[in-house]
Tab-separated table of C-alpha atoms and ligand atoms in Angstrom:
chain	number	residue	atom	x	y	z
L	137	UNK	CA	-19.811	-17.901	-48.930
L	138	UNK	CA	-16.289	-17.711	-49.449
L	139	UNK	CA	-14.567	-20.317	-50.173
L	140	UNK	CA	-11.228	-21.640	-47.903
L	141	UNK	CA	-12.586	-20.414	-44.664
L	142	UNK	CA	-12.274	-21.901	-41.164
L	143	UNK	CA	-15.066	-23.735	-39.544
L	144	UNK	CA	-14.952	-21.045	-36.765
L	145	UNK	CA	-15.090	-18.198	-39.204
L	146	UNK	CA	-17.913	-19.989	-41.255
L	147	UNK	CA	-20.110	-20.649	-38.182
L	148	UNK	CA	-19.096	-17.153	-36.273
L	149	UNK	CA	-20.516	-14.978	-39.700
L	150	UNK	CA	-23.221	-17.353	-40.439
L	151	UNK	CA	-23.441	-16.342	-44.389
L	152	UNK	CA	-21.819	-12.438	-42.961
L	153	UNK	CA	-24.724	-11.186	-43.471
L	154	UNK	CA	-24.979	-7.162	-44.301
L	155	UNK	CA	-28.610	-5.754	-44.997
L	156	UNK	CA	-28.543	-3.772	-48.267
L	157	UNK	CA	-30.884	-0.689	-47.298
L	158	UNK	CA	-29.193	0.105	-43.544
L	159	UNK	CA	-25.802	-1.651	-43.675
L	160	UNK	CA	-27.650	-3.814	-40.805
L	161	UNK	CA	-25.704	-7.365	-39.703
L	162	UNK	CA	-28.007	-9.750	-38.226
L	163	UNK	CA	-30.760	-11.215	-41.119
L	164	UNK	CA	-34.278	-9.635	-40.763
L	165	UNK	CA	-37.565	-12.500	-40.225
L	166	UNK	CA	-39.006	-12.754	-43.622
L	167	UNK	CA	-42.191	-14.372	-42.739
L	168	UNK	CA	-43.897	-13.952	-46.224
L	169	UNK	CA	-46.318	-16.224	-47.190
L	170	UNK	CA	-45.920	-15.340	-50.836
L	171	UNK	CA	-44.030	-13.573	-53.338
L	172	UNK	CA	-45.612	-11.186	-56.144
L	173	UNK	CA	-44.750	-11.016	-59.311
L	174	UNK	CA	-44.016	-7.973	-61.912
L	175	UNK	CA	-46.613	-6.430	-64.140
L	176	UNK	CA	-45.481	-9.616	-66.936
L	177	UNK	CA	-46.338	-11.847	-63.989
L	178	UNK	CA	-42.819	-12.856	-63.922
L	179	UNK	CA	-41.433	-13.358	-60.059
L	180	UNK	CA	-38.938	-11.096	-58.506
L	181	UNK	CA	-37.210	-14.285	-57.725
L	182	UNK	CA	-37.336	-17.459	-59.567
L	183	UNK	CA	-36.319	-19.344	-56.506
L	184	UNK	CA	-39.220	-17.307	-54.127
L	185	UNK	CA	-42.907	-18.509	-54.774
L	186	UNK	CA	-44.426	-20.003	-51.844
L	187	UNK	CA	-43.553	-20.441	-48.515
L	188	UNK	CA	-44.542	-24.159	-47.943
L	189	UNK	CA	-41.392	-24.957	-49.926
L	190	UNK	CA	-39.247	-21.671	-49.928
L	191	UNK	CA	-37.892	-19.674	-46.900
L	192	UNK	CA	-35.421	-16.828	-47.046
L	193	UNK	CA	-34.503	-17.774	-43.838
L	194	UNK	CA	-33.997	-21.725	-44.196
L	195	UNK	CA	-31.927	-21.349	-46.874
L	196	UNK	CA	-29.218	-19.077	-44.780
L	197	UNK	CA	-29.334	-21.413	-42.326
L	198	UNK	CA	-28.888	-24.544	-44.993
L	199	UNK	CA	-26.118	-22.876	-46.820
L	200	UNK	CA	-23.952	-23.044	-43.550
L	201	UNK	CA	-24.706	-26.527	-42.682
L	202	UNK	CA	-24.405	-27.585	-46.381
L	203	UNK	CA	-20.591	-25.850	-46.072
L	204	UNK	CA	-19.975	-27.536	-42.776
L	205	UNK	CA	-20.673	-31.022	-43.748
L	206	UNK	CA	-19.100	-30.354	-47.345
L	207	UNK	CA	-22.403	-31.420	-48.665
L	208	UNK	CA	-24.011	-30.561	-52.664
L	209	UNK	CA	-27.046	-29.505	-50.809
L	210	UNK	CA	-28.909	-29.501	-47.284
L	211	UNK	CA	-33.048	-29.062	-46.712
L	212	UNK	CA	-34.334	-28.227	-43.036
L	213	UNK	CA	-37.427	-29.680	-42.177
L	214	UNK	CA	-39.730	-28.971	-39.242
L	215	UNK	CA	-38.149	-31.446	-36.837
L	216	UNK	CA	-35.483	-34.198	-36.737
L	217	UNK	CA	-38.037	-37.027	-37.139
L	218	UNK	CA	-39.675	-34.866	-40.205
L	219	UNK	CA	-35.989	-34.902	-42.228
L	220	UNK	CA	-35.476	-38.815	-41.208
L	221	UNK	CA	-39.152	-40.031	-42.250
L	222	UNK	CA	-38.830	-37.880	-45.351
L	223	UNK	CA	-35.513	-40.107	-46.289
L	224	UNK	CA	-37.287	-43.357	-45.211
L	225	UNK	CA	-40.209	-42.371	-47.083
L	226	UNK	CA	-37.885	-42.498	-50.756
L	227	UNK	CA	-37.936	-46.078	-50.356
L	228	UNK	CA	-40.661	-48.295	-52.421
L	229	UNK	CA	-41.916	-51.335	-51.630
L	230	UNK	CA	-40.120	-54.376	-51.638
L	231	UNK	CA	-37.116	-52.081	-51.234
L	232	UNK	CA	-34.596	-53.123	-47.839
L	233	UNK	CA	-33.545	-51.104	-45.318
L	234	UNK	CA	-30.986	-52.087	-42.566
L	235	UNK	CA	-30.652	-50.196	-39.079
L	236	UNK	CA	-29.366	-50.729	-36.165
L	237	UNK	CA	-30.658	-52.525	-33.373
L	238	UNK	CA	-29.523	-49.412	-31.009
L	239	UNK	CA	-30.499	-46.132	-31.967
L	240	UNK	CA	-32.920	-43.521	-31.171
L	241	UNK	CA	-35.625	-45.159	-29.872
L	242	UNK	CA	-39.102	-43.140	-31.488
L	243	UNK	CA	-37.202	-43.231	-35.381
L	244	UNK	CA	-36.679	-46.899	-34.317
L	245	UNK	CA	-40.403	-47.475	-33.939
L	246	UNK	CA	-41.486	-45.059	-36.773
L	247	UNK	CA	-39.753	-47.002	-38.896
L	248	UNK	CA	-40.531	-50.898	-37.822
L	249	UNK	CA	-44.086	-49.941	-38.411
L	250	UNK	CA	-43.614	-47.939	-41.681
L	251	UNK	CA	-41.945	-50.476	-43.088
L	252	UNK	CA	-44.457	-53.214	-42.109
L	253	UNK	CA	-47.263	-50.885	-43.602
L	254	UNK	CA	-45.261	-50.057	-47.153
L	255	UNK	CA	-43.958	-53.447	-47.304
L	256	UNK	CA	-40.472	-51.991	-47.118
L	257	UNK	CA	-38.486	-55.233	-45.477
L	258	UNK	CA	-36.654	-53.688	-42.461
L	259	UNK	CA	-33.351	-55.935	-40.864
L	260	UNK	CA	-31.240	-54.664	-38.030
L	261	UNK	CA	-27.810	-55.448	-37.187
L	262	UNK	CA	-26.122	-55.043	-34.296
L	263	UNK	CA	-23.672	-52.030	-33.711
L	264	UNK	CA	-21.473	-53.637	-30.411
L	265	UNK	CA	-20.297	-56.800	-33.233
L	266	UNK	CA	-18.297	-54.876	-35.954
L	267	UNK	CA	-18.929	-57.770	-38.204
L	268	UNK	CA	-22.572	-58.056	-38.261
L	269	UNK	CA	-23.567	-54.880	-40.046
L	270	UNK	CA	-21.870	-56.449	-43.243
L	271	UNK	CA	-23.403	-59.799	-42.640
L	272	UNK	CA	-26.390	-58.082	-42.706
L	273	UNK	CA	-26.036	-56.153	-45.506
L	274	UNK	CA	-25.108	-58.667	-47.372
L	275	UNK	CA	-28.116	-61.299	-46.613
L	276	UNK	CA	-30.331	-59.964	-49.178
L	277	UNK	CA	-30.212	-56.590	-51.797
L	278	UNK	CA	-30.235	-53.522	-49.740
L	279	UNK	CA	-31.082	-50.061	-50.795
L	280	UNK	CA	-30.430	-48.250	-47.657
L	281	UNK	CA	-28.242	-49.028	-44.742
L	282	UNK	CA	-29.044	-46.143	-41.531
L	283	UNK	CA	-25.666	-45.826	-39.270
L	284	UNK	CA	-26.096	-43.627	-36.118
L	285	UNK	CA	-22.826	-42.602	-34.334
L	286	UNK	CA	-22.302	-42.783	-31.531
L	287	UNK	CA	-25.692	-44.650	-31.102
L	288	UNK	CA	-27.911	-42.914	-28.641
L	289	UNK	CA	-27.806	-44.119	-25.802
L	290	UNK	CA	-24.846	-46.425	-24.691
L	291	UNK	CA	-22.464	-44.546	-27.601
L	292	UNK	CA	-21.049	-47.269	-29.852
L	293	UNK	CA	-19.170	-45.411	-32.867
L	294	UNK	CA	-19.816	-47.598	-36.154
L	295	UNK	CA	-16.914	-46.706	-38.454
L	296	UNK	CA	-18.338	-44.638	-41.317
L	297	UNK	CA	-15.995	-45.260	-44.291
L	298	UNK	CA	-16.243	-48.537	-43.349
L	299	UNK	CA	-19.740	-48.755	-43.268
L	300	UNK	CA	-19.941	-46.594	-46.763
L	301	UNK	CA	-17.667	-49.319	-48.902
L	302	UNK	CA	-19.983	-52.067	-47.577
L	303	UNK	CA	-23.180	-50.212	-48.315
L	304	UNK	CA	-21.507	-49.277	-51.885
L	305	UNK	CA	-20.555	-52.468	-52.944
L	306	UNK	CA	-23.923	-53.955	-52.020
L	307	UNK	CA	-25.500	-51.246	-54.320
L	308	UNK	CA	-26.895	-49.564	-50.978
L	309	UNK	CA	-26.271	-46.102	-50.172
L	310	UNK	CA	-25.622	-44.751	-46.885
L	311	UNK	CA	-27.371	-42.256	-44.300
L	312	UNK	CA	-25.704	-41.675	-41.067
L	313	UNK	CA	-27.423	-40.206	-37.940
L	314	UNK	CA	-25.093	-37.595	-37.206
L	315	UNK	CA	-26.766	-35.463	-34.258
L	316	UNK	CA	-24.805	-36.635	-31.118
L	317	UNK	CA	-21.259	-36.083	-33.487
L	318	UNK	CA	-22.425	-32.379	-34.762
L	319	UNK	CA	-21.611	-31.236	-37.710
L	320	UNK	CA	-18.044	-30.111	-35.984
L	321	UNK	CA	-16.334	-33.564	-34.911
L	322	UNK	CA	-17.356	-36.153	-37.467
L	323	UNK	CA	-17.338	-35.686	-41.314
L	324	UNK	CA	-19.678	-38.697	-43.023
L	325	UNK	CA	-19.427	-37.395	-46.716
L	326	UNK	CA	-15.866	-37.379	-46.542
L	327	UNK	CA	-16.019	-40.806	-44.947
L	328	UNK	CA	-18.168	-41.931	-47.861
L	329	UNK	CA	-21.831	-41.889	-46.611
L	330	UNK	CA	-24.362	-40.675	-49.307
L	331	UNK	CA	-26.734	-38.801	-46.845
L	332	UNK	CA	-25.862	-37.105	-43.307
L	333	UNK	CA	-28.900	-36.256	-40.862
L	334	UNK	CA	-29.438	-34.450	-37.569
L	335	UNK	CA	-31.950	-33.500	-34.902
L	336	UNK	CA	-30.829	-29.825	-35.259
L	337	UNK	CA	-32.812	-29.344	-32.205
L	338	UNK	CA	-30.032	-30.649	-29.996
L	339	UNK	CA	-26.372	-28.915	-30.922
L	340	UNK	CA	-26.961	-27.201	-34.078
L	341	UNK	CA	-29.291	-25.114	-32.279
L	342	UNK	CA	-27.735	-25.279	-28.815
L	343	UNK	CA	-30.487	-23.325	-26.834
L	344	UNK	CA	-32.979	-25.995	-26.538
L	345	UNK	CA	-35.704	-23.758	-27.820
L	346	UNK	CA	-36.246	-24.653	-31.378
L	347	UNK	CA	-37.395	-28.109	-32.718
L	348	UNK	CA	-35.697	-28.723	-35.977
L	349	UNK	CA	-34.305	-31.693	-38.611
L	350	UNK	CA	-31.281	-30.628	-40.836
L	351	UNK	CA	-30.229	-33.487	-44.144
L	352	UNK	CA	-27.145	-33.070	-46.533
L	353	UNK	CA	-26.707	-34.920	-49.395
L	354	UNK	CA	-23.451	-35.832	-51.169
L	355	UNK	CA	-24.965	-35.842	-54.523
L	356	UNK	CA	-28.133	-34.049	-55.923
L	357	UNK	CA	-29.220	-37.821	-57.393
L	358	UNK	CA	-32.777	-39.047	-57.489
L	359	UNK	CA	-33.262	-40.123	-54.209
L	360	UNK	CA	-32.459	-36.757	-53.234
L	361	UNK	CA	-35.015	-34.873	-55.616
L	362	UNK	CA	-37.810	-37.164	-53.650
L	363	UNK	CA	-36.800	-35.530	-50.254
L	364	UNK	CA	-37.416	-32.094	-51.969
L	365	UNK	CA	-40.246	-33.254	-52.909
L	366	UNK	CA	-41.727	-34.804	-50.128
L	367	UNK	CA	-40.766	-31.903	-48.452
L	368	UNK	CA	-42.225	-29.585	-50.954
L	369	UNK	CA	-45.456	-31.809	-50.933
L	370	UNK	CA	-45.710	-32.317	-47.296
L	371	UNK	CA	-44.941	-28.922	-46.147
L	372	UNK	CA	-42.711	-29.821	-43.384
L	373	UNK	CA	-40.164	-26.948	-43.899
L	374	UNK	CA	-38.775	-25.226	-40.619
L	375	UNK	CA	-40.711	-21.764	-39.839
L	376	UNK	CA	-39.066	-18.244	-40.321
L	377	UNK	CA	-38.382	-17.878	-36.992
L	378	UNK	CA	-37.110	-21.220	-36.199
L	379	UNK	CA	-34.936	-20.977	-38.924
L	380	UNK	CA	-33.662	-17.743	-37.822
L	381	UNK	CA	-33.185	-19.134	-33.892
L	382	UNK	CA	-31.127	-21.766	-35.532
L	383	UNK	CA	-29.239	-19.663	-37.495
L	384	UNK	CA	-28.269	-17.190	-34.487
L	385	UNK	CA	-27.386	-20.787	-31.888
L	386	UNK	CA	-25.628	-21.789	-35.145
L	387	UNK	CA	-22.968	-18.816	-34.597
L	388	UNK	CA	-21.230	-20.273	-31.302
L	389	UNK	CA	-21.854	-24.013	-32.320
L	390	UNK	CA	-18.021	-24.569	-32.077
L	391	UNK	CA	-17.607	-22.952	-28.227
L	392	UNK	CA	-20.719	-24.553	-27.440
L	393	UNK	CA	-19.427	-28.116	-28.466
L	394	UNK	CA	-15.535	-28.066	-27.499
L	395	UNK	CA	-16.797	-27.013	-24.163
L	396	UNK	CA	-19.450	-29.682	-23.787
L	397	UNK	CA	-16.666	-32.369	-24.648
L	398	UNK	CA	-14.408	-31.172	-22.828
L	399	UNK	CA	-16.747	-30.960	-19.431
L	400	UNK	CA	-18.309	-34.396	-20.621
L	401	UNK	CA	-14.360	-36.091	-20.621
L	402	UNK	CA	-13.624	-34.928	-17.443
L	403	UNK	CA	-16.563	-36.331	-16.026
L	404	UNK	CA	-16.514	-39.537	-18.113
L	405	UNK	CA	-12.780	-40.114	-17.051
L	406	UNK	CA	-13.689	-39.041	-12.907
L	407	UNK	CA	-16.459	-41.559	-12.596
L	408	UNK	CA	-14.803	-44.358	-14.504
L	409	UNK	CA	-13.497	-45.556	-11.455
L	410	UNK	CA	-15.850	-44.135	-8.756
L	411	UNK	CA	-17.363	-46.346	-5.709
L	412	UNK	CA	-20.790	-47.070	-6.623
L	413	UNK	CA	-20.429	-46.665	-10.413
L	414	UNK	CA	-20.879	-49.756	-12.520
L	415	UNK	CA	-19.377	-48.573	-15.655
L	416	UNK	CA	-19.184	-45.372	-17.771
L	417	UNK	CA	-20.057	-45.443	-21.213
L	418	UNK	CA	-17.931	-42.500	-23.160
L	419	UNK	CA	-16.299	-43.103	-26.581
L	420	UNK	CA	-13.696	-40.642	-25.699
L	421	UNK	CA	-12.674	-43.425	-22.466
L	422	UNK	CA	-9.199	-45.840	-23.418
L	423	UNK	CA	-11.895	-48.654	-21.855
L	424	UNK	CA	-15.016	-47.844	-24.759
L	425	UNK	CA	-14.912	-50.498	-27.023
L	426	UNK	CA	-14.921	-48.693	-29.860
L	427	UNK	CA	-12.425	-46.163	-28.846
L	428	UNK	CA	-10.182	-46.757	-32.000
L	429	UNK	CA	-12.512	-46.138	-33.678
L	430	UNK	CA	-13.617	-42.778	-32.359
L	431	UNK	CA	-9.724	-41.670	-32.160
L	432	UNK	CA	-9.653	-42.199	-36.597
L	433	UNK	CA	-13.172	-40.598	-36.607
L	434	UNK	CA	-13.626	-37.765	-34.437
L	435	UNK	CA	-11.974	-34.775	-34.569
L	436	UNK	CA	-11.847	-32.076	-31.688
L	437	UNK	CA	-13.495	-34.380	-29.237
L	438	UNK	CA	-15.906	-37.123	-28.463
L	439	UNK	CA	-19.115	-35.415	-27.877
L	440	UNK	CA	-21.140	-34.156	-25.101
L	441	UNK	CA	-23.126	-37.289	-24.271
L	442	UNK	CA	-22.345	-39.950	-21.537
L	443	UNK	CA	-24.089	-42.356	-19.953
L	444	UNK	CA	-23.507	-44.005	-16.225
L	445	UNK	CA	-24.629	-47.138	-15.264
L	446	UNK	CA	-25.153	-47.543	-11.467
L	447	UNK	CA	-24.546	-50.812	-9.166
L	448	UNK	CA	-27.570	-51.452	-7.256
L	449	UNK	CA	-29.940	-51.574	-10.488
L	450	UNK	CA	-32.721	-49.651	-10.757
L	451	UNK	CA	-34.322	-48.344	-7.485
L	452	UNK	CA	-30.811	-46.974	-6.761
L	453	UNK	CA	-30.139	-45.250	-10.478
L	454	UNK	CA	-33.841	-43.691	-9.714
L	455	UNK	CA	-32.378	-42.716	-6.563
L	456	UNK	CA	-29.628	-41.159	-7.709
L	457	UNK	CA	-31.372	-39.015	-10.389
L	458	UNK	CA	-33.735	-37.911	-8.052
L	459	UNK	CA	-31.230	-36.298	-6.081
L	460	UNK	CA	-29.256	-34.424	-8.523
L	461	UNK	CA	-29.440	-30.774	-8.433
L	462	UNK	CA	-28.061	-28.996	-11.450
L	463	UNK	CA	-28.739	-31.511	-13.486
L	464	UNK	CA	-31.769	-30.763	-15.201
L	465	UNK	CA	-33.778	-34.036	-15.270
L	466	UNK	CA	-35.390	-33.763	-18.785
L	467	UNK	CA	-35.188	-35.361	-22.185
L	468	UNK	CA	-33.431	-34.099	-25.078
L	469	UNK	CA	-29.789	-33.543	-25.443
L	470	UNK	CA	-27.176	-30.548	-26.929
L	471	UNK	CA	-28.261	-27.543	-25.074
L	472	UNK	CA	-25.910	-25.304	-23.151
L	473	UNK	CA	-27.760	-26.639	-20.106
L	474	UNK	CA	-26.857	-30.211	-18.338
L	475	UNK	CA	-29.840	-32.961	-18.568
L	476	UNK	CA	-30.337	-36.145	-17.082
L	477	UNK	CA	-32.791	-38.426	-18.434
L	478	UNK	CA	-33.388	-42.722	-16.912
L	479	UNK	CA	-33.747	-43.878	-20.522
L	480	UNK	CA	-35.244	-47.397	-19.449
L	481	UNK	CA	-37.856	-45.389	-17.367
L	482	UNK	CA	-38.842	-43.042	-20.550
L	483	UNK	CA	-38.667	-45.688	-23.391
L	484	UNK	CA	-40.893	-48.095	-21.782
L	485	UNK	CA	-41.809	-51.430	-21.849
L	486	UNK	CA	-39.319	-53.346	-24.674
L	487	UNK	CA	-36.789	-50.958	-24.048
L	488	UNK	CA	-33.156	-52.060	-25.033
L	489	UNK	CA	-31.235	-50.110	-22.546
L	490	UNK	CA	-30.414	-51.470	-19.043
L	491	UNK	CA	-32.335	-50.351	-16.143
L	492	UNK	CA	-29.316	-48.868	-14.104
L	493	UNK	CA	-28.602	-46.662	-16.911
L	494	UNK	CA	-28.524	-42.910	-16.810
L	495	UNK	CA	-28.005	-40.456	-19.951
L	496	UNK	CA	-26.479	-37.878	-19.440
L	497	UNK	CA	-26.376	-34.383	-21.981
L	498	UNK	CA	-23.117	-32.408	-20.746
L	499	UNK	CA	-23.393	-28.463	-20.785
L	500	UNK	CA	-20.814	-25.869	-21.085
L	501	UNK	CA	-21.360	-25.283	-17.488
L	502	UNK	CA	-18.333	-25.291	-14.686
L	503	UNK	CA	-17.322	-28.532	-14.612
L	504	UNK	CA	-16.171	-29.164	-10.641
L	505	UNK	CA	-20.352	-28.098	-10.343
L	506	UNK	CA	-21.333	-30.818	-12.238
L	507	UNK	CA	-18.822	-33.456	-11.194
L	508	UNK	CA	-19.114	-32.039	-7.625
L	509	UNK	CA	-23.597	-32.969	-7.969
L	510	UNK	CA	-23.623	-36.805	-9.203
L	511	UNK	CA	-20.815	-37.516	-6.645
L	512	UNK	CA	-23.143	-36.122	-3.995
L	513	UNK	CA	-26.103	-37.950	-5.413
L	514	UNK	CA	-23.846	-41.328	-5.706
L	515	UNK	CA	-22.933	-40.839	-1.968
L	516	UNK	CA	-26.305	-39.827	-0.276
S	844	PLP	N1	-31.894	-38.688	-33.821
S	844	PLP	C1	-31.389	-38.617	-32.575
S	844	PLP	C2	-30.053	-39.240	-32.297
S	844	PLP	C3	-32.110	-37.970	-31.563
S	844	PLP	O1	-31.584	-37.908	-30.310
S	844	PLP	C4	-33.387	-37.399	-31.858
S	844	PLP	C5	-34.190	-36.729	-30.792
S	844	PLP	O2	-33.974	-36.929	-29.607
S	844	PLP	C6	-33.874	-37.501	-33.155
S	844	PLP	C7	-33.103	-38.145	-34.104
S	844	PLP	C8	-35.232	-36.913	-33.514
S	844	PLP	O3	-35.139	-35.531	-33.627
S	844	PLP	P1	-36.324	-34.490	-33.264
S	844	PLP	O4	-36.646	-34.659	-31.820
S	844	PLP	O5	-35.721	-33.166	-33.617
S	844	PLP	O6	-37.482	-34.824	-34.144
């Protein structure tokens, strides 16, 4: 792709494509399995052998996101958990690996019982004390420290570059969770982590029909040649198709997202102070105590996902979902389409998040219509 363009132009021409034999402009499926070879046996394409590894799709989609995140080089995988387990799965045994205590909730539990079965020693710190990640850290050698920001589902922003030098000077290297932040509004590799990830299901996609996990890596070091590998091994690569949905959401990523945070601020800031409402949890809000934070890290916005915490606990919140119309109560988050979701309800017993919590996923729907439904759920 050529070099010097504008994220808009980038996303908008998605490789600007142009099919050799009919001058066509959107990519074709190429769901070979396999790839023949010449009368030498030689391939056609030294990079095109087998499909479990090697899609002609995939890799249009990965050479955009590796350009977005200014990356060396980006693998899909068949789902967001698929990329992050892949990453997890580099480390050995007797290797550490700090998280936080807030983040999504299923990698969460993936990971406290990989880590108990590989004899990987797992620590968490927690993201709301700005002190304790490199407390943490620095308790005993680390290989990996996991940052997710903002942290799914109350939103604290951990600052990255911050994060990076402490991770670096322990000898550590650092992945950040970068879903809710897109590729558009947050930058980790030019912030200093080693290793961005996202659910590419949620905004990369946009159109909540494709399940997809996207990971960039600053360097093309050894830790990275085990994720190809696992991936190659494992076969979790993304499907033609899949690859191809993503690719086509990919080309209005930046409308989709400037819209969501600009719907999701408006709301954020009406409810802050709204009868009934207990507190609004929004980086983008003066009152989010990481807001600083957010201002030096995010460009372009503060993300499409808010959560509302309700006074009269959790019968009421319950209430309150129930009667919401346009909001779409379902899980997931990043679509076009607004979602509502009672975390506490969904995660279960030993679930972190309070009880009169909802999440909300913002769409680029009219705003007054979505403001205009939780104030008539509140006041019902
Ligand atoms: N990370 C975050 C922040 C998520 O919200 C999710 C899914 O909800 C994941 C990772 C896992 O991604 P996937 O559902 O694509 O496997």
């Amino acid at each position: 792709m050529s070099a010097n363009l504008k994220t808009e132009t980038v996303l908008t021409q998605a490789g600007h494509y142009i099919g050799r034999e009919t001058g066509s402009i959107v990519p074709p499926i190429q769901p070979s399995t396999t790839f023949a070879r010449n009368e030498k046996g030689e391939l056609y394409s030294s990079d095109h052998m087998y499909a479990r590894d090697q899609s002609v799709n995939s890799e249009m989609a990965e050479s955009v996101l590796c350009e977005l995140e200014g990356g060396a080089s980006c693998k899909l995988f068949a789902s967001g958990m698929a990329a992050a387990t892949a990453l997890v799965q580099t480390l050995r045994p007797g290797d550490r690996l700090v998280v936080p205590s807030i983040m999504y909730w299923s990698l969460r539990a993936w990971m406290i019982s990989f880590c108990e079965d590989w004899g990987i020693s797992l620590a968490f710190y927690d993201p709301t004390d700005e002190e304790d990640l490199e407390k943490i850290v620095n308790e005993a050698p680390t290989k990996m420290l996991w940052v997710e920001s903002p942290a799914n589902p109350t939103w604290e922003i951990v600052d990255i570059e911050k994060a990076a030098k402490i991770a670096h000077s322990a000898g550590a290297q650092l992945v950040t969770d970068s879903t809710v932040s897109t590729p558009l509004l947050t930058k980790p590799l030019e912030l200093g982590a080693d290793f961005v990830f996202h659910s590419a299901t949620k905004y990369i996609n946009g159109h909540s029909d494709v399940v997809a996990g996207a990971l960039i890596t600053a360097k093309e070091d050894t830790r990275w040649e085990k994720v190809c590998s696992i991936r190659a091994q494992q076969g979790g690569i993304l499907g033609p198709f899949e690859s191809w949905l993503l690719l086509r959401g990919m080309r209005t990523m930046h409308l989709r997202v400037e819209r969501a945070c600009e719907n999701a601020i408006a709301i954020a800031q009406h409810f802050e102070n709204f009868s009934g409402v207990l507190q609004v949890l929004y980086p983008g809000l003066t009152s989010h105590p990481n807001h600083e934070t957010a201002v030096r890290q995010m460009r372009g916005g503060f993300g499409g996902m808010l959560s509302i915490r309700f006074n009269g606990g959790k019968e009421k919140t319950a209430h309150i979902m129930g009667r919401l119309k346009h909001f779409v109560r379902a899980t997931s988050l990043g679509g076009v389409e607004s979602l509502v979701e009672h975390r506490a309800l969904i995660e279960g017993d030993g679930t972190l998040v309070p009880d009169d919590l909802l999440r909300f996923s913002i769409g680029i729907e009219n705003v007054a219509d979505l403001i205009q439904d939780i104030e008539k759920a509140i006041q019902a």
